[in-house]
Amino acid sequence: MDKTEYQLEVISRIRKLRIENEVSQVGLANLIDISNGQIGNIESPKFQHKYTLKQLYLIAKYFKVSIEYLLTGSNESLSSTQLIEALIKYDE
């Protein structure tokens, strides 16, 4: 099963944050407590791996961005319903 377009957008935003902040794949892997190669699998469209919701939370906290930013690319606040819908869309 391939990643959805939405999942790829979220992962791309995280990759951009990682690169802009000069954090290596190994550094991010250590931050969210996964194996070094797993970040490469997540960032690659060839594998179905994606970040878990807990990992998204840790990444947002580390880079000092909102979950909304990771999910939508905007810092605009979402209602709790909109946020849950975005999380479900990412998780599907």
Coordinates of N, CA and C in Angstrom, one line a residue:
M1 N 0.8 -1.2 0.0 CA 0.0 0.0 0.0 C 0.9 1.2 0.0
D2 N 0.7 2.1 -1.0 CA 1.5 3.3 -1.1 C 0.9 4.4 -0.1
K3 N 1.8 5.4 0.1 CA 1.4 6.5 0.9 C 0.4 7.3 0.1
T4 N -0.6 8.0 0.8 CA -1.5 8.9 0.1 C -0.8 10.2 -0.2
E5 N -1.3 11.0 -1.1 CA -0.8 12.3 -1.4 C -0.7 13.2 -0.2
Y6 N -1.7 13.1 0.7 CA -1.7 13.9 1.9 C -0.6 13.5 2.8
Q7 N -0.4 12.2 3.0 CA 0.7 11.7 3.8 C 2.1 12.2 3.3
L8 N 2.2 12.1 2.0 CA 3.5 12.6 1.3 C 3.7 14.1 1.6
E9 N 2.6 14.9 1.6 CA 2.7 16.3 1.8 C 3.2 16.6 3.3
V10 N 2.6 15.9 4.2 CA 3.0 16.0 5.6 C 4.5 15.6 5.8
I11 N 4.9 14.5 5.2 CA 6.3 14.0 5.3 C 7.2 15.0 4.7
S12 N 6.8 15.6 3.6 CA 7.6 16.5 2.9 C 7.9 17.8 3.7
R13 N 6.8 18.2 4.4 CA 7.0 19.4 5.3 C 8.0 19.1 6.4
I14 N 7.9 17.9 6.9 CA 8.8 17.5 8.0 C 10.3 17.4 7.5
R15 N 10.4 16.8 6.3 CA 11.7 16.7 5.7 C 12.3 18.1 5.5
K16 N 11.5 19.1 5.0 CA 11.9 20.5 4.8 C 12.4 21.1 6.1
L17 N 11.6 20.9 7.2 CA 12.0 21.4 8.5 C 13.3 20.8 8.9
R18 N 13.4 19.5 8.7 CA 14.7 18.8 9.1 C 15.9 19.4 8.4
I19 N 15.7 19.6 7.1 CA 16.9 20.1 6.3 C 17.1 21.6 6.7
E20 N 16.1 22.4 6.8 CA 16.3 23.8 7.1 C 16.9 24.0 8.5
N21 N 16.7 23.1 9.4 CA 17.3 23.2 10.7 C 18.5 22.3 10.9
E22 N 19.0 21.8 9.7 CA 20.2 21.1 9.7 C 20.2 19.9 10.7
V23 N 19.1 19.2 10.6 CA 18.9 17.9 11.4 C 19.0 16.8 10.5
S24 N 20.0 15.9 10.7 CA 20.1 14.7 9.9 C 19.0 13.7 10.1
Q25 N 18.9 12.7 9.2 CA 17.9 11.7 9.4 C 18.3 10.9 10.7
V26 N 19.5 10.7 11.0 CA 19.9 10.1 12.2 C 19.5 10.9 13.4
G27 N 19.7 12.2 13.3 CA 19.3 13.1 14.4 C 17.8 13.0 14.7
L28 N 17.0 13.0 13.6 CA 15.6 13.0 13.8 C 15.2 11.6 14.3
A29 N 15.8 10.5 13.8 CA 15.5 9.2 14.3 C 15.8 9.1 15.8
N30 N 16.9 9.6 16.3 CA 17.2 9.6 17.7 C 16.2 10.4 18.5
L31 N 15.7 11.5 18.0 CA 14.7 12.4 18.6 C 13.4 11.6 18.9
I32 N 13.0 10.9 17.8 CA 11.7 10.2 18.0 C 11.8 8.7 18.3
D33 N 13.1 8.3 18.6 CA 13.3 6.9 19.1 C 12.9 5.8 18.1
I34 N 13.4 6.0 16.8 CA 13.3 4.9 15.8 C 14.7 4.6 15.2
S35 N 14.8 3.6 14.5 CA 16.1 3.2 13.9 C 16.5 4.3 12.8
N36 N 17.8 4.4 12.6 CA 18.3 5.4 11.6 C 17.7 5.2 10.2
G37 N 17.6 4.0 9.7 CA 17.1 3.8 8.4 C 15.6 4.0 8.2
Q38 N 14.9 4.0 9.3 CA 13.4 4.2 9.3 C 13.1 5.6 8.7
I39 N 13.8 6.6 9.0 CA 13.5 8.0 8.5 C 13.6 7.9 7.0
G40 N 14.6 7.3 6.5 CA 14.7 7.2 5.0 C 13.5 6.4 4.4
N41 N 13.1 5.4 5.1 CA 11.9 4.7 4.6 C 10.6 5.6 4.7
I42 N 10.5 6.4 5.7 CA 9.4 7.3 5.8 C 9.4 8.3 4.7
E43 N 10.6 8.9 4.5 CA 10.7 10.0 3.5 C 10.6 9.5 2.1
S44 N 10.8 8.2 1.9 CA 10.8 7.6 0.5 C 9.3 7.3 0.1
P45 N 8.9 7.7 -1.1 CA 7.5 7.3 -1.5 C 7.4 5.8 -1.8
K46 N 8.5 5.1 -1.9 CA 8.5 3.7 -2.2 C 8.1 2.8 -1.1
F47 N 8.1 3.3 0.1 CA 7.7 2.5 1.3 C 6.5 3.0 1.9
Q48 N 5.7 2.2 2.6 CA 4.4 2.6 3.2 C 4.6 3.2 4.6
H49 N 5.8 3.2 5.1 CA 6.1 3.7 6.5 C 5.7 5.2 6.5
K50 N 5.2 5.6 7.7 CA 4.9 7.0 7.9 C 5.1 7.3 9.4
Y51 N 5.1 8.5 9.8 CA 5.2 8.9 11.2 C 4.0 8.5 11.9
T52 N 4.1 8.1 13.2 CA 3.0 7.9 14.0 C 2.5 9.2 14.6
L53 N 1.3 9.2 15.2 CA 0.8 10.5 15.8 C 1.7 10.9 16.9
K54 N 2.2 10.0 17.7 CA 3.2 10.4 18.8 C 4.4 11.0 18.2
Q55 N 4.9 10.5 17.1 CA 6.1 11.0 16.4 C 5.8 12.4 15.9
L56 N 4.6 12.6 15.3 CA 4.3 13.9 14.8 C 4.3 15.0 15.9
Y57 N 3.8 14.6 17.1 CA 3.8 15.4 18.3 C 5.2 15.8 18.7
L58 N 6.1 14.8 18.8 CA 7.5 15.0 19.1 C 8.2 15.9 18.1
I59 N 7.9 15.7 16.9 CA 8.6 16.5 15.8 C 8.1 18.0 15.9
A60 N 6.8 18.2 16.1 CA 6.2 19.5 16.2 C 6.8 20.2 17.4
K61 N 6.9 19.5 18.5 CA 7.5 20.1 19.7 C 9.0 20.5 19.5
Y62 N 9.7 19.6 18.9 CA 11.2 19.8 18.7 C 11.4 21.0 17.8
F63 N 10.7 21.1 16.7 CA 10.9 22.2 15.7 C 10.1 23.4 16.1
K64 N 9.3 23.4 17.2 CA 8.5 24.5 17.7 C 7.6 25.0 16.6
V65 N 6.8 24.0 16.1 CA 5.7 24.3 15.1 C 4.5 23.6 15.7
S66 N 3.4 24.0 15.1 CA 2.1 23.4 15.6 C 1.8 22.2 14.8
I67 N 1.0 21.3 15.4 CA 0.6 20.1 14.7 C -0.2 20.6 13.4
E68 N -0.9 21.7 13.5 CA -1.7 22.2 12.4 C -0.7 22.5 11.3
Y69 N 0.5 23.1 11.6 CA 1.4 23.3 10.5 C 1.9 22.1 9.9
L70 N 2.2 21.0 10.6 CA 2.6 19.8 10.0 C 1.6 19.2 9.1
L71 N 0.3 19.3 9.6 CA -0.8 18.7 8.8 C -1.3 19.5 7.6
T72 N -1.2 20.9 7.7 CA -1.8 21.7 6.7 C -0.8 22.6 6.0
G73 N 0.4 22.9 6.6 CA 1.3 23.8 6.1 C 1.0 25.3 6.5
S74 N 0.0 25.4 7.3 CA -0.4 26.7 7.8 C -0.4 26.7 9.3
N75 N -0.1 27.9 9.9 CA -0.2 28.0 11.4 C -1.5 28.4 11.9
E76 N -2.5 28.5 10.9 CA -3.9 28.8 11.3 C -4.4 27.7 12.2
S77 N -5.0 28.1 13.3 CA -5.6 27.2 14.2 C -6.8 26.5 13.6
L78 N -6.9 25.2 13.9 CA -8.0 24.4 13.5 C -8.9 24.2 14.7
S79 N -10.2 24.0 14.4 CA -11.1 23.6 15.5 C -10.8 22.2 15.9
S80 N -11.2 21.7 17.0 CA -10.9 20.4 17.5 C -11.4 19.4 16.4
T81 N -12.6 19.6 15.9 CA -13.1 18.7 14.9 C -12.3 18.7 13.6
Q82 N -11.8 19.9 13.2 CA -11.0 19.9 12.0 C -9.6 19.2 12.2
L83 N -9.1 19.4 13.4 CA -7.8 18.8 13.7 C -8.0 17.3 13.8
I84 N -9.0 16.8 14.3 CA -9.3 15.3 14.4 C -9.5 14.8 13.0
E85 N -10.2 15.5 12.1 CA -10.4 15.1 10.7 C -9.0 15.0 10.0
A86 N -8.2 16.0 10.2 CA -6.9 16.1 9.6 C -6.0 14.9 10.0
L87 N -6.1 14.6 11.3 CA -5.3 13.4 11.9 C -5.8 12.1 11.3
I88 N -7.1 12.0 11.2 CA -7.7 10.8 10.6 C -7.3 10.6 9.2
K89 N -7.3 11.7 8.4 CA -6.9 11.7 7.0 C -5.5 11.3 6.9
Y90 N -4.6 11.8 7.8 CA -3.2 11.4 7.7 C -3.0 9.9 8.1
D91 N -3.8 9.5 9.0 CA -3.6 8.1 9.6 C -4.2 7.0 8.6
E92 N -5.1 7.4 7.7 CA -5.7 6.4 6.8 C -4.7 5.9 5.8

